[in-house]
Tab-separated table of C-alpha atoms and ligand atoms in Angstrom:
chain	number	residue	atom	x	y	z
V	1	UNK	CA	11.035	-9.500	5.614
V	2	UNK	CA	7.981	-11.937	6.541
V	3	UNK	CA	5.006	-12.066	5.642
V	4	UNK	CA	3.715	-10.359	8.733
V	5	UNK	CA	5.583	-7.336	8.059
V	6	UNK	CA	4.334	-4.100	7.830
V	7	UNK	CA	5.804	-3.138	4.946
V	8	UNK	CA	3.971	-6.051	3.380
V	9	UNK	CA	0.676	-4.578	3.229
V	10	UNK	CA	-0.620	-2.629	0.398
V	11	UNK	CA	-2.587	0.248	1.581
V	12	UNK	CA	-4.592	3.535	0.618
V	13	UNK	CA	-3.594	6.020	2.367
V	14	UNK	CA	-6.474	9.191	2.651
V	15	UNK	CA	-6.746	8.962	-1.572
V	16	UNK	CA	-9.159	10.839	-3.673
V	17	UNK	CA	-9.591	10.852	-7.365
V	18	UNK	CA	-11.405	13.607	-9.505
V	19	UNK	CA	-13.058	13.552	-12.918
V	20	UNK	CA	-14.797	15.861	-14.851
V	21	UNK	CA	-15.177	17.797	-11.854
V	22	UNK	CA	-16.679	14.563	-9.807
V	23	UNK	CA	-15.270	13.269	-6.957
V	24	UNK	CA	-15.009	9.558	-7.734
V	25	UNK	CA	-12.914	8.220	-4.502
V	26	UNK	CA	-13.276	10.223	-1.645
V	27	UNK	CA	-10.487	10.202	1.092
V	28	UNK	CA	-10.473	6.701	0.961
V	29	UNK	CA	-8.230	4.409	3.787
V	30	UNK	CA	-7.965	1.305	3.514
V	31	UNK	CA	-5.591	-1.566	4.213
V	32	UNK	CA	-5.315	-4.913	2.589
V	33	UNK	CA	-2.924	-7.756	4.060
V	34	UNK	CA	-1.065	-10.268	2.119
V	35	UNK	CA	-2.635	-13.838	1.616
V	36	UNK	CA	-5.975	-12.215	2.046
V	37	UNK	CA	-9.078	-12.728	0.110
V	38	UNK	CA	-11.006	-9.371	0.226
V	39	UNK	CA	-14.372	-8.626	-1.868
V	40	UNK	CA	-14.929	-4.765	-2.914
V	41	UNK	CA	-18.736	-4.565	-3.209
V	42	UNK	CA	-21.153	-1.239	-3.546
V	43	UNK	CA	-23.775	-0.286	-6.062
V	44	UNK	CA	-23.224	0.734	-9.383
V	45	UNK	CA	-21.271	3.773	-9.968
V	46	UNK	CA	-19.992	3.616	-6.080
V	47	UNK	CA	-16.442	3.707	-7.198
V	48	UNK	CA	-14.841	0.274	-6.791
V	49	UNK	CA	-13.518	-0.258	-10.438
V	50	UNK	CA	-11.886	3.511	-9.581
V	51	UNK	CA	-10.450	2.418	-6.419
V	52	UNK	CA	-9.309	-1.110	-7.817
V	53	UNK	CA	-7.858	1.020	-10.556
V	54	UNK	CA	-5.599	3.339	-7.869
V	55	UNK	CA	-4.886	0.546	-5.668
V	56	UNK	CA	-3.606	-1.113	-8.580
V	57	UNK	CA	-1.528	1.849	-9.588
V	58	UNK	CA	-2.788	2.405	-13.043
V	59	UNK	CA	-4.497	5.644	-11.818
V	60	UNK	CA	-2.435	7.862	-9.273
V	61	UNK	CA	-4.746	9.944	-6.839
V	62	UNK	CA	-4.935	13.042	-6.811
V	63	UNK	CA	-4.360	13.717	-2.767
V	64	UNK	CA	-2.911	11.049	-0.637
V	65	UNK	CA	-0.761	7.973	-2.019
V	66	UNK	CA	-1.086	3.816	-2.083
V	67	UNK	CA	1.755	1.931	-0.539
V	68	UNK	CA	3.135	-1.031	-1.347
V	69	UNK	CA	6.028	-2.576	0.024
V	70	UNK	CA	6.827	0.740	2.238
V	71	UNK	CA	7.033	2.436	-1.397
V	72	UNK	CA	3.973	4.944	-2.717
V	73	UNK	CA	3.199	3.104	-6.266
V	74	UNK	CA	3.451	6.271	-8.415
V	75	UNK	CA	7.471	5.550	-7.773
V	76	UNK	CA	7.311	1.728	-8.693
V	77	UNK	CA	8.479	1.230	-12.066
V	78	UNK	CA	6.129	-0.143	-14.270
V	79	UNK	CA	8.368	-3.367	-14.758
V	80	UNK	CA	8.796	-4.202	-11.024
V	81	UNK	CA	4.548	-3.547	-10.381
V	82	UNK	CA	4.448	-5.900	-13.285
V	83	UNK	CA	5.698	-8.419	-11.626
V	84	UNK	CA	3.779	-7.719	-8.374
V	85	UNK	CA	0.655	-7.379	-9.240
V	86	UNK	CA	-2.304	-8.556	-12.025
V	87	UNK	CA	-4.974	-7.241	-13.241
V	88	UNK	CA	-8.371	-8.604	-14.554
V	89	UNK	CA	-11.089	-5.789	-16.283
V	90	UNK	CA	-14.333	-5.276	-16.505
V	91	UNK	CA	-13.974	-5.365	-20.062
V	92	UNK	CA	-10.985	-6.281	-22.272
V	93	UNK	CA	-11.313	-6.042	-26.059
V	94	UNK	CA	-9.426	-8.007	-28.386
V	95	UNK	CA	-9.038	-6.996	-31.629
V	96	UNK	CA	-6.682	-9.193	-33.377
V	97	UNK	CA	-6.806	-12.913	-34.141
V	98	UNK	CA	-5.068	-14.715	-31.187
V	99	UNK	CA	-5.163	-18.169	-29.720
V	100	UNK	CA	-6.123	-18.531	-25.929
V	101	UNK	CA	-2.663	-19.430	-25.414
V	102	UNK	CA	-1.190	-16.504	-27.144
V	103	UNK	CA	-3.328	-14.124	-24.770
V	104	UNK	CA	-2.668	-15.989	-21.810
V	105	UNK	CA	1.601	-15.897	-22.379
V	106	UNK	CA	0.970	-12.750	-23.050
V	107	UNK	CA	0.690	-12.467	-19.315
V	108	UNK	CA	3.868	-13.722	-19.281
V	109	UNK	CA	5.684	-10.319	-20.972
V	110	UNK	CA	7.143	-9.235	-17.537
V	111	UNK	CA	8.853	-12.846	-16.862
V	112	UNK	CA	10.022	-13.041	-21.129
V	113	UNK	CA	13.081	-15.805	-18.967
V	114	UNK	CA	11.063	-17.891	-17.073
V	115	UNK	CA	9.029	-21.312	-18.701
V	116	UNK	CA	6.399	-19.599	-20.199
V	117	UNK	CA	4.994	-22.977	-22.026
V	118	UNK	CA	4.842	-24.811	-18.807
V	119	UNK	CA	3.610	-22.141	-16.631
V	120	UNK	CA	0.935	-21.384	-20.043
V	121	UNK	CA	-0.575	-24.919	-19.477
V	122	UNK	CA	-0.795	-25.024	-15.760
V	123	UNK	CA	-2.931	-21.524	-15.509
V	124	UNK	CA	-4.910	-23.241	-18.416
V	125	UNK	CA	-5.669	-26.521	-16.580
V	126	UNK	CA	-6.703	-24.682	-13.532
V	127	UNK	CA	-9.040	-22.524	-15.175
V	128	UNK	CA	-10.670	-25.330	-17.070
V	129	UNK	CA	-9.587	-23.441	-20.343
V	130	UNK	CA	-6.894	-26.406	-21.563
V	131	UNK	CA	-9.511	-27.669	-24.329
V	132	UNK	CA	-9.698	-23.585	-25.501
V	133	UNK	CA	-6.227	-23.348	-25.577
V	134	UNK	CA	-6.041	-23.264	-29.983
V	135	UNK	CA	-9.182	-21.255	-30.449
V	136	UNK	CA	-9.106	-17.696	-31.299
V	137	UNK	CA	-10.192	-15.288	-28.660
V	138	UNK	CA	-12.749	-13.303	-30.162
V	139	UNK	CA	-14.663	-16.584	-30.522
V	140	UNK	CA	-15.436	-17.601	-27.234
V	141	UNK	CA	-18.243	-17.204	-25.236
V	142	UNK	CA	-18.178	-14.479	-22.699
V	143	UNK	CA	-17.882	-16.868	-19.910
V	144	UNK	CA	-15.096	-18.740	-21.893
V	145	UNK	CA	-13.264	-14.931	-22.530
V	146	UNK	CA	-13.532	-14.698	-18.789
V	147	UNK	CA	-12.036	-17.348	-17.704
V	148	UNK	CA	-8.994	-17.220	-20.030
V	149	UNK	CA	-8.428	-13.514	-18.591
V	150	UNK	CA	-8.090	-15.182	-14.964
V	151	UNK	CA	-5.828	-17.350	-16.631
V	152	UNK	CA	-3.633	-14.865	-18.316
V	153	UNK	CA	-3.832	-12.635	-14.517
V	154	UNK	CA	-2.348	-15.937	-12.824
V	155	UNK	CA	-0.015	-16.591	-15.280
V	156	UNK	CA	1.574	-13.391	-14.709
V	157	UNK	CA	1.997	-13.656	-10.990
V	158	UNK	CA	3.370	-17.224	-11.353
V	159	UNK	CA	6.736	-17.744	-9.944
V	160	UNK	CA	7.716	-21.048	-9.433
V	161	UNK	CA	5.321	-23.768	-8.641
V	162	UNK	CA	2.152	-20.740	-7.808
V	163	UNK	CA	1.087	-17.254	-8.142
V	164	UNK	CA	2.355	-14.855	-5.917
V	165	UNK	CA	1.854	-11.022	-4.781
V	166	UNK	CA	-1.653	-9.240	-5.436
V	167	UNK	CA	-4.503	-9.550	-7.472
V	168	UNK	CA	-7.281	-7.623	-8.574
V	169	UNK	CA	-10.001	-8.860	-10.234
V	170	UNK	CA	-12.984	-6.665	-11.220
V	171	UNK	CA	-16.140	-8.607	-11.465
V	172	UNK	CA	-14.549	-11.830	-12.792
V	173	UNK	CA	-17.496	-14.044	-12.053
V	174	UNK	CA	-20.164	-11.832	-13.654
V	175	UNK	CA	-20.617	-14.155	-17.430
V	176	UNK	CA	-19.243	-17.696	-15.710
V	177	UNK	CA	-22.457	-20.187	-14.788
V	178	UNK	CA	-22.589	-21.659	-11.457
V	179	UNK	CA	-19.705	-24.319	-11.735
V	180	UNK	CA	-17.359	-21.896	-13.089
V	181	UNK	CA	-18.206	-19.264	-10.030
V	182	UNK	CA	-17.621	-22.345	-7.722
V	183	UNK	CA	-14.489	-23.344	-9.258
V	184	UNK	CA	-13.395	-19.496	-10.199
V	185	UNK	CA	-13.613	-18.849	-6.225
V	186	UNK	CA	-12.831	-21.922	-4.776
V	187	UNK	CA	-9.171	-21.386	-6.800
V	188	UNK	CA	-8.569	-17.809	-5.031
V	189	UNK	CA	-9.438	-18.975	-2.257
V	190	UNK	CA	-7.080	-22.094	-1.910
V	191	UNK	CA	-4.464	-20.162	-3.624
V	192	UNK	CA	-4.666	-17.388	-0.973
V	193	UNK	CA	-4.316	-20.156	1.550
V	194	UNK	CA	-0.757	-20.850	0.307
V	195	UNK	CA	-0.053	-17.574	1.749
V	196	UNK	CA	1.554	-15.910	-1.232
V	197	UNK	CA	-1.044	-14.691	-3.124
V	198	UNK	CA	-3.335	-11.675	-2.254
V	199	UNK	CA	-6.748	-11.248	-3.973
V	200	UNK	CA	-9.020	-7.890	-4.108
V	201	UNK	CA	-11.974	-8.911	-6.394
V	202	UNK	CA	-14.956	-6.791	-7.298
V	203	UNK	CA	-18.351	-9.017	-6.884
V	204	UNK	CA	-21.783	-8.320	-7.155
V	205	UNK	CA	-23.233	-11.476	-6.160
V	206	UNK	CA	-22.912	-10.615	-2.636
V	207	UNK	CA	-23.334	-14.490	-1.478
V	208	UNK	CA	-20.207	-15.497	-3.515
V	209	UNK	CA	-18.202	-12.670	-1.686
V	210	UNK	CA	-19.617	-13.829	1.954
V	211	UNK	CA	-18.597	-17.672	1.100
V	212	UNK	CA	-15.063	-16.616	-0.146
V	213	UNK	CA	-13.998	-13.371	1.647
V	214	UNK	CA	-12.105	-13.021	4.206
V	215	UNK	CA	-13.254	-9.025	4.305
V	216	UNK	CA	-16.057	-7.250	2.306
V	217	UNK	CA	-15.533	-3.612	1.765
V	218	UNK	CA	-18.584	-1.411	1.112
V	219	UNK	CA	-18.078	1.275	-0.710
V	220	UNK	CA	-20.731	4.006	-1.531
V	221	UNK	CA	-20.360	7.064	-3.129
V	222	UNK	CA	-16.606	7.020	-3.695
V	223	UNK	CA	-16.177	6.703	0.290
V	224	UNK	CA	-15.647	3.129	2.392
V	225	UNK	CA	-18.812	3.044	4.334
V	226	UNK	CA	-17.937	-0.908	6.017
V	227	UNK	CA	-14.579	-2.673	6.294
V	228	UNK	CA	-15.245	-6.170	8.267
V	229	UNK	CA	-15.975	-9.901	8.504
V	230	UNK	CA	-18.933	-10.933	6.024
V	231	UNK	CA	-20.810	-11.867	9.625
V	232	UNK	CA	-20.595	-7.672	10.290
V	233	UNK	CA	-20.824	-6.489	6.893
V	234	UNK	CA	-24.121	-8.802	5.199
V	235	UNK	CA	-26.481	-7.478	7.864
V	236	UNK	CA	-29.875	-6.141	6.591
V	237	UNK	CA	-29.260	-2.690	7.896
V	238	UNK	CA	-26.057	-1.756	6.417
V	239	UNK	CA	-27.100	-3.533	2.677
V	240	UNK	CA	-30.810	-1.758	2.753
V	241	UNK	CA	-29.105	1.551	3.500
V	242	UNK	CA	-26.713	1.362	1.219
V	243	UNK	CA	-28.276	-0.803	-1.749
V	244	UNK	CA	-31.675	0.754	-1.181
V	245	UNK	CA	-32.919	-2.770	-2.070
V	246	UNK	CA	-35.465	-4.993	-0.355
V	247	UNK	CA	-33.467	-8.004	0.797
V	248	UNK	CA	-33.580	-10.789	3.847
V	249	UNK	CA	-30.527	-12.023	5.428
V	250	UNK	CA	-30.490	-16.160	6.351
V	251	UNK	CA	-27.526	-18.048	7.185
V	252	UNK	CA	-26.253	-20.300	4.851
V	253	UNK	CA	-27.409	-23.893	5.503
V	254	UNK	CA	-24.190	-25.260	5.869
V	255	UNK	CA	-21.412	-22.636	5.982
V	256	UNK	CA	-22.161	-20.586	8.789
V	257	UNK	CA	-22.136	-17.265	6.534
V	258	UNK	CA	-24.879	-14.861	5.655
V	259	UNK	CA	-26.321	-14.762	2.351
V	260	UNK	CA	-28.761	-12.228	1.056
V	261	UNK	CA	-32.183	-13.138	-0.720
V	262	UNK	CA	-33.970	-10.294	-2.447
V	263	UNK	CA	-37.985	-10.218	-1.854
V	264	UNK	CA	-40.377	-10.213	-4.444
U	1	ATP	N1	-13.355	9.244	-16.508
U	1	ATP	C1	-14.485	9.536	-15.836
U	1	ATP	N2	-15.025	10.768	-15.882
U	1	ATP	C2	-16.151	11.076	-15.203
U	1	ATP	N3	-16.814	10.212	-14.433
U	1	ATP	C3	-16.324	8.966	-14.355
U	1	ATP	C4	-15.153	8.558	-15.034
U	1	ATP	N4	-14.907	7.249	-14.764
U	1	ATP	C5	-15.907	6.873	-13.947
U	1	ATP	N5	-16.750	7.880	-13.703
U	1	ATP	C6	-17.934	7.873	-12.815
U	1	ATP	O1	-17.451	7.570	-11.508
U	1	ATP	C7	-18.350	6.746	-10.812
U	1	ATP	C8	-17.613	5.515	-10.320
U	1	ATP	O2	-17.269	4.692	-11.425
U	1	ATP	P1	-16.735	3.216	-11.232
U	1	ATP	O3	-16.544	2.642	-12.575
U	1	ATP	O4	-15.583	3.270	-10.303
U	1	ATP	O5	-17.988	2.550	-10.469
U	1	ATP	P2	-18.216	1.029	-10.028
U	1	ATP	O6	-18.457	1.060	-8.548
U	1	ATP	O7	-17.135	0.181	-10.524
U	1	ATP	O8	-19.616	0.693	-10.725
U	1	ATP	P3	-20.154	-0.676	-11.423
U	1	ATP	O9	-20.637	-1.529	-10.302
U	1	ATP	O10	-21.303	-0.198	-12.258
U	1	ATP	O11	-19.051	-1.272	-12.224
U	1	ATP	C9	-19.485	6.455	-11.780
U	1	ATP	O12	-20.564	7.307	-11.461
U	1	ATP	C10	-18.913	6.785	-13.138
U	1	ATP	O13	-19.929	7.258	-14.001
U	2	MG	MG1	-17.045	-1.295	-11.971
Protein backbone atom coordinates (compact mmCIF):
# COMPACT_ATOMS: atom_id res chain seq x y z
CA UNK A 1 0.00 0.00 0.00
CA UNK A 2 1.50 3.65 -0.73
CA UNK A 3 0.90 6.48 0.43
CA UNK A 4 -1.25 7.51 -2.48
CA UNK A 5 -3.64 4.86 -1.88
CA UNK A 6 -7.07 5.19 -1.44
CA UNK A 7 -7.46 3.29 1.33
CA UNK A 8 -5.05 5.70 2.96
CA UNK A 9 -7.32 8.47 3.45
CA UNK A 10 -9.38 8.98 6.45
CA UNK A 11 -12.73 10.20 5.54
CA UNK A 12 -16.37 11.19 6.78
CA UNK A 13 -18.60 9.71 5.03
CA UNK A 14 -22.42 11.66 5.10
CA UNK A 15 -22.04 11.65 9.32
CA UNK A 16 -24.37 13.31 11.69
CA UNK A 17 -24.29 13.44 15.40
CA UNK A 18 -27.31 14.29 17.78
CA UNK A 19 -27.50 15.63 21.33
CA UNK A 20 -30.08 16.54 23.48
CA UNK A 21 -32.20 16.62 20.59
CA UNK A 22 -29.59 19.08 18.58
CA UNK A 23 -28.13 18.29 15.58
CA UNK A 24 -24.44 18.96 16.21
CA UNK A 25 -22.78 17.55 12.76
CA UNK A 26 -24.96 17.59 10.02
CA UNK A 27 -24.36 15.13 7.04
CA UNK A 28 -20.97 16.03 7.06
CA UNK A 29 -18.33 14.70 3.98
CA UNK A 30 -15.26 15.24 4.12
CA UNK A 31 -11.91 13.78 3.13
CA UNK A 32 -8.52 14.27 4.61
CA UNK A 33 -5.24 12.84 2.85
CA UNK A 34 -2.23 11.56 4.53
CA UNK A 35 0.83 13.98 5.06
CA UNK A 36 -1.63 16.79 4.98
CA UNK A 37 -1.84 19.76 7.17
CA UNK A 38 -5.58 20.74 7.33
CA UNK A 39 -7.06 23.61 9.74
CA UNK A 40 -10.87 23.05 10.95
CA UNK A 41 -12.04 26.63 11.59
CA UNK A 42 -15.86 28.05 12.25
CA UNK A 43 -17.33 30.12 15.01
CA UNK A 44 -17.99 29.06 18.30
CA UNK A 45 -20.38 26.34 18.81
CA UNK A 46 -20.10 25.45 14.82
CA UNK A 47 -19.20 21.93 15.62
CA UNK A 48 -15.50 21.33 14.96
CA UNK A 49 -14.44 19.91 18.46
CA UNK A 50 -17.70 17.41 17.58
CA UNK A 51 -16.44 16.57 14.27
CA UNK A 52 -12.67 16.30 15.45
CA UNK A 53 -14.19 14.13 18.11
CA UNK A 54 -15.98 11.55 15.31
CA UNK A 55 -13.23 11.77 12.97
CA UNK A 56 -11.14 10.76 15.70
CA UNK A 57 -13.39 7.90 16.61
CA UNK A 58 -14.07 8.69 20.18
CA UNK A 59 -17.71 9.57 19.22
CA UNK A 60 -19.44 7.20 16.57
CA UNK A 61 -22.18 9.06 14.42
CA UNK A 62 -25.22 8.43 14.51
CA UNK A 63 -25.94 8.01 10.45
CA UNK A 64 -23.11 7.49 8.12
CA UNK A 65 -19.51 6.13 9.20
CA UNK A 66 -15.58 7.53 9.16
CA UNK A 67 -13.11 5.42 7.31
CA UNK A 68 -9.85 4.81 7.90
CA UNK A 69 -7.68 2.55 6.23
CA UNK A 70 -10.79 1.08 4.06
CA UNK A 71 -12.17 0.15 7.72
CA UNK A 72 -15.31 2.32 9.38
CA UNK A 73 -13.55 3.28 12.92
CA UNK A 74 -16.42 2.03 15.14
CA UNK A 75 -14.71 -1.59 14.12
CA UNK A 76 -11.02 -0.50 14.93
CA UNK A 77 -10.05 -1.75 18.17
CA UNK A 78 -9.22 0.70 20.53
CA UNK A 79 -5.51 -0.64 20.71
CA UNK A 80 -4.79 -0.54 16.93
CA UNK A 81 -6.56 3.42 16.69
CA UNK A 82 -4.17 3.92 19.51
CA UNK A 83 -1.50 3.51 17.67
CA UNK A 84 -2.85 5.42 14.63
CA UNK A 85 -3.95 8.27 15.78
CA UNK A 86 -3.43 11.21 18.78
CA UNK A 87 -5.33 13.33 20.27
CA UNK A 88 -4.83 16.85 21.83
CA UNK A 89 -8.16 18.59 23.89
CA UNK A 90 -9.49 21.55 24.41
CA UNK A 91 -9.12 20.96 27.92
CA UNK A 92 -7.34 18.15 29.82
CA UNK A 93 -7.45 18.11 33.63
CA UNK A 94 -4.94 16.64 35.72
CA UNK A 95 -5.63 15.75 38.94
CA UNK A 96 -2.81 13.93 40.40
CA UNK A 97 0.79 14.97 41.06
CA UNK A 98 2.82 14.01 37.90
CA UNK A 99 6.04 15.13 36.34
CA UNK A 100 5.94 16.44 32.64
CA UNK A 101 7.68 13.39 31.79
CA UNK A 102 5.33 11.07 33.48
CA UNK A 103 2.35 12.67 31.38
CA UNK A 104 4.16 12.76 28.31
CA UNK A 105 5.22 8.59 28.50
CA UNK A 106 2.06 8.31 29.33
CA UNK A 107 1.51 8.80 25.64
CA UNK A 108 3.55 6.08 25.29
CA UNK A 109 0.83 3.30 26.92
CA UNK A 110 -0.02 1.88 23.40
CA UNK A 111 3.87 1.24 22.46
CA UNK A 112 4.60 -0.16 26.60
CA UNK A 113 7.94 -2.20 24.09
CA UNK A 114 9.32 0.43 22.32
CA UNK A 115 12.18 3.17 24.01
CA UNK A 116 9.92 5.13 25.79
CA UNK A 117 12.91 7.23 27.63
CA UNK A 118 14.46 8.11 24.38
CA UNK A 119 11.45 8.76 22.40
CA UNK A 120 10.21 10.86 26.06
CA UNK A 121 13.19 13.29 25.52
CA UNK A 122 13.03 13.82 21.84
CA UNK A 123 9.09 14.97 21.89
CA UNK A 124 10.39 17.10 24.90
CA UNK A 125 13.25 18.84 23.04
CA UNK A 126 11.04 19.58 20.16
CA UNK A 127 8.44 21.13 22.07
CA UNK A 128 10.82 23.29 24.01
CA UNK A 129 9.46 21.50 27.23
CA UNK A 130 13.09 19.60 28.11
CA UNK A 131 13.77 22.23 31.06
CA UNK A 132 9.85 21.24 32.37
CA UNK A 133 10.53 17.84 32.15
CA UNK A 134 10.74 17.30 36.52
CA UNK A 135 8.01 19.75 37.33
CA UNK A 136 4.64 18.67 38.28
CA UNK A 137 1.90 19.28 35.83
CA UNK A 138 -0.60 21.10 37.61
CA UNK A 139 2.08 23.78 38.04
CA UNK A 140 2.68 25.04 34.80
CA UNK A 141 1.46 27.79 33.07
CA UNK A 142 -1.29 27.20 30.63
CA UNK A 143 0.94 27.77 27.75
CA UNK A 144 3.58 25.43 29.42
CA UNK A 145 0.42 22.61 30.01
CA UNK A 146 -0.08 23.10 26.32
CA UNK A 147 2.81 22.45 25.02
CA UNK A 148 3.60 19.31 27.07
CA UNK A 149 0.10 17.89 25.70
CA UNK A 150 1.60 18.29 22.01
CA UNK A 151 4.37 16.56 23.40
CA UNK A 152 2.64 13.66 24.96
CA UNK A 153 0.23 13.56 21.26
CA UNK A 154 3.71 13.14 19.34
CA UNK A 155 5.08 10.88 21.56
CA UNK A 156 2.38 8.55 20.95
CA UNK A 157 2.55 8.50 17.20
CA UNK A 158 6.36 8.10 17.33
CA UNK A 159 7.67 5.11 15.61
CA UNK A 160 11.08 5.08 14.91
CA UNK A 161 13.03 8.16 14.25
CA UNK A 162 9.24 10.47 13.79
CA UNK A 163 5.62 10.55 14.33
CA UNK A 164 3.52 8.87 12.08
CA UNK A 165 -0.37 8.42 11.12
CA UNK A 166 -2.96 11.27 12.14
CA UNK A 167 -3.30 13.93 14.41
CA UNK A 168 -5.82 16.01 15.81
CA UNK A 169 -5.25 18.82 17.67
CA UNK A 170 -8.09 21.03 18.99
CA UNK A 171 -7.02 24.56 19.45
CA UNK A 172 -3.43 23.78 20.53
CA UNK A 173 -2.11 27.26 19.98
CA UNK A 174 -4.85 29.11 21.88
CA UNK A 175 -2.52 29.87 25.61
CA UNK A 176 1.16 29.62 23.66
CA UNK A 177 2.67 33.44 22.95
CA UNK A 178 3.87 34.21 19.60
CA UNK A 179 7.20 32.12 19.54
CA UNK A 180 5.55 29.12 20.75
CA UNK A 181 2.63 29.48 17.87
CA UNK A 182 5.63 29.91 15.42
CA UNK A 183 7.49 27.04 16.64
CA UNK A 184 4.12 24.90 17.60
CA UNK A 185 3.22 25.25 13.68
CA UNK A 186 6.31 25.42 12.07
CA UNK A 187 6.86 21.60 13.78
CA UNK A 188 3.47 20.22 12.08
CA UNK A 189 4.22 21.58 9.36
CA UNK A 190 7.82 20.16 8.70
CA UNK A 191 6.73 17.00 10.24
CA UNK A 192 3.86 16.67 7.70
CA UNK A 193 6.49 17.26 5.07
CA UNK A 194 8.15 13.93 5.97
CA UNK A 195 5.10 12.49 4.58
CA UNK A 196 4.08 10.28 7.46
CA UNK A 197 2.33 12.31 9.61
CA UNK A 198 -1.23 13.78 9.04
CA UNK A 199 -2.44 16.81 11.07
CA UNK A 200 -6.26 18.10 11.51
CA UNK A 201 -5.92 21.03 14.02
CA UNK A 202 -8.69 23.27 15.25
CA UNK A 203 -7.45 27.15 15.07
CA UNK A 204 -9.01 30.25 15.67
CA UNK A 205 -6.40 32.55 14.71
CA UNK A 206 -7.33 32.29 11.20
CA UNK A 207 -3.77 33.81 9.96
CA UNK A 208 -1.87 30.91 11.68
CA UNK A 209 -4.18 28.38 9.77
CA UNK A 210 -3.62 30.33 6.23
CA UNK A 211 0.39 30.30 6.87
CA UNK A 212 0.36 26.52 7.83
CA UNK A 213 -2.58 24.78 6.05
CA UNK A 214 -2.57 23.07 3.35
CA UNK A 215 -6.72 23.12 3.48
CA UNK A 216 -9.06 25.19 5.78
CA UNK A 217 -12.40 23.68 6.38
CA UNK A 218 -15.28 25.98 7.37
CA UNK A 219 -17.64 24.65 9.23
CA UNK A 220 -20.92 26.41 10.37
CA UNK A 221 -23.68 25.12 12.02
CA UNK A 222 -22.63 21.48 12.25
CA UNK A 223 -22.43 21.46 8.24
CA UNK A 224 -18.96 22.06 5.98
CA UNK A 225 -19.81 25.27 4.33
CA UNK A 226 -15.86 25.61 2.45
CA UNK A 227 -13.30 22.87 1.82
CA UNK A 228 -10.21 24.59 -0.20
CA UNK A 229 -6.81 26.29 -0.49
CA UNK A 230 -6.46 29.22 2.21
CA UNK A 231 -6.24 31.55 -1.23
CA UNK A 232 -10.26 30.28 -1.78
CA UNK A 233 -11.28 29.93 1.66
CA UNK A 234 -9.82 33.58 3.56
CA UNK A 235 -11.86 35.70 1.16
CA UNK A 236 -13.96 38.51 2.78
CA UNK A 237 -17.20 37.11 1.53
CA UNK A 238 -17.18 33.67 2.75
CA UNK A 239 -15.54 34.85 6.51
CA UNK A 240 -18.22 37.96 6.82
CA UNK A 241 -21.01 35.50 6.03
CA UNK A 242 -20.08 33.07 8.08
CA UNK A 243 -18.24 34.92 11.11
CA UNK A 244 -20.66 37.82 10.89
CA UNK A 245 -17.54 39.88 11.77
CA UNK A 246 -16.15 43.04 10.22
CA UNK A 247 -12.79 42.01 8.80
CA UNK A 248 -10.30 43.09 5.69
CA UNK A 249 -8.40 40.61 3.80
CA UNK A 250 -4.45 41.74 2.75
CA UNK A 251 -1.90 39.45 1.60
CA UNK A 252 0.73 38.64 3.73
CA UNK A 253 3.85 40.75 3.07
CA UNK A 254 5.99 38.05 2.38
CA UNK A 255 4.18 34.69 2.10
CA UNK A 256 1.86 35.09 -0.56
CA UNK A 257 -1.22 34.01 1.79
CA UNK A 258 -4.20 35.94 2.98
CA UNK A 259 -4.49 37.05 6.41
CA UNK A 260 -7.50 38.62 7.99
CA UNK A 261 -7.42 42.02 10.04
CA UNK A 262 -10.54 42.85 12.01
CA UNK A 263 -11.69 46.73 11.77
CA UNK A 264 -12.18 48.83 14.57
N1 LIG B 1 -23.23 16.77 24.79
C1 LIG B 1 -23.84 17.84 24.23
N2 LIG B 1 -25.17 18.02 24.36
C2 LIG B 1 -25.80 19.08 23.80
N3 LIG B 1 -25.18 20.00 23.06
C3 LIG B 1 -23.85 19.87 22.90
C4 LIG B 1 -23.12 18.80 23.46
N4 LIG B 1 -21.81 18.93 23.13
C5 LIG B 1 -21.75 20.05 22.39
N5 LIG B 1 -22.95 20.62 22.26
C6 LIG B 1 -23.30 21.82 21.48
O1 LIG B 1 -22.96 21.54 20.12
C7 LIG B 1 -22.43 22.68 19.48
C8 LIG B 1 -21.08 22.33 18.89
O2 LIG B 1 -20.14 22.13 19.93
P1 LIG B 1 -18.59 22.03 19.65
O3 LIG B 1 -17.91 21.89 20.95
O4 LIG B 1 -18.39 20.98 18.62
O5 LIG B 1 -18.31 23.47 18.98
P2 LIG B 1 -16.93 24.12 18.51
O6 LIG B 1 -17.10 24.46 17.06
O7 LIG B 1 -15.81 23.27 18.88
O8 LIG B 1 -16.94 25.50 19.32
P3 LIG B 1 -15.72 26.33 20.02
O9 LIG B 1 -15.08 27.10 18.92
O10 LIG B 1 -16.43 27.24 20.97
O11 LIG B 1 -14.81 25.36 20.70
C9 LIG B 1 -22.40 23.77 20.54
O12 LIG B 1 -23.52 24.61 20.34
C10 LIG B 1 -22.49 23.03 21.85
O13 LIG B 1 -23.17 23.81 22.81
MG1 LIG C 1 -14.28 23.46 20.27
Amino acid sequence: MTDCDDNNRLSAQTISYRAAKRTLVDRLSVTLEPGEMVALIGPNGAGKSTLMRLLSGYLAPHDGQCVLHGQSLTAWSRQALARHRAVMRQQQHITFALSVRDIVAMGRAPWPERDTQRIVRQVLALTDCTSLAGRDFRQLSGGEQQRVQLARALAQLWQDEGPRGWLFLDEPTSALDLYHQQQALRLLHRLTRQGALSVCCILHDLNLAALWADRMILMHSGKLVACDTPAEVMTAPLLTRWYQADLHIYSHPQERVPQVALRR
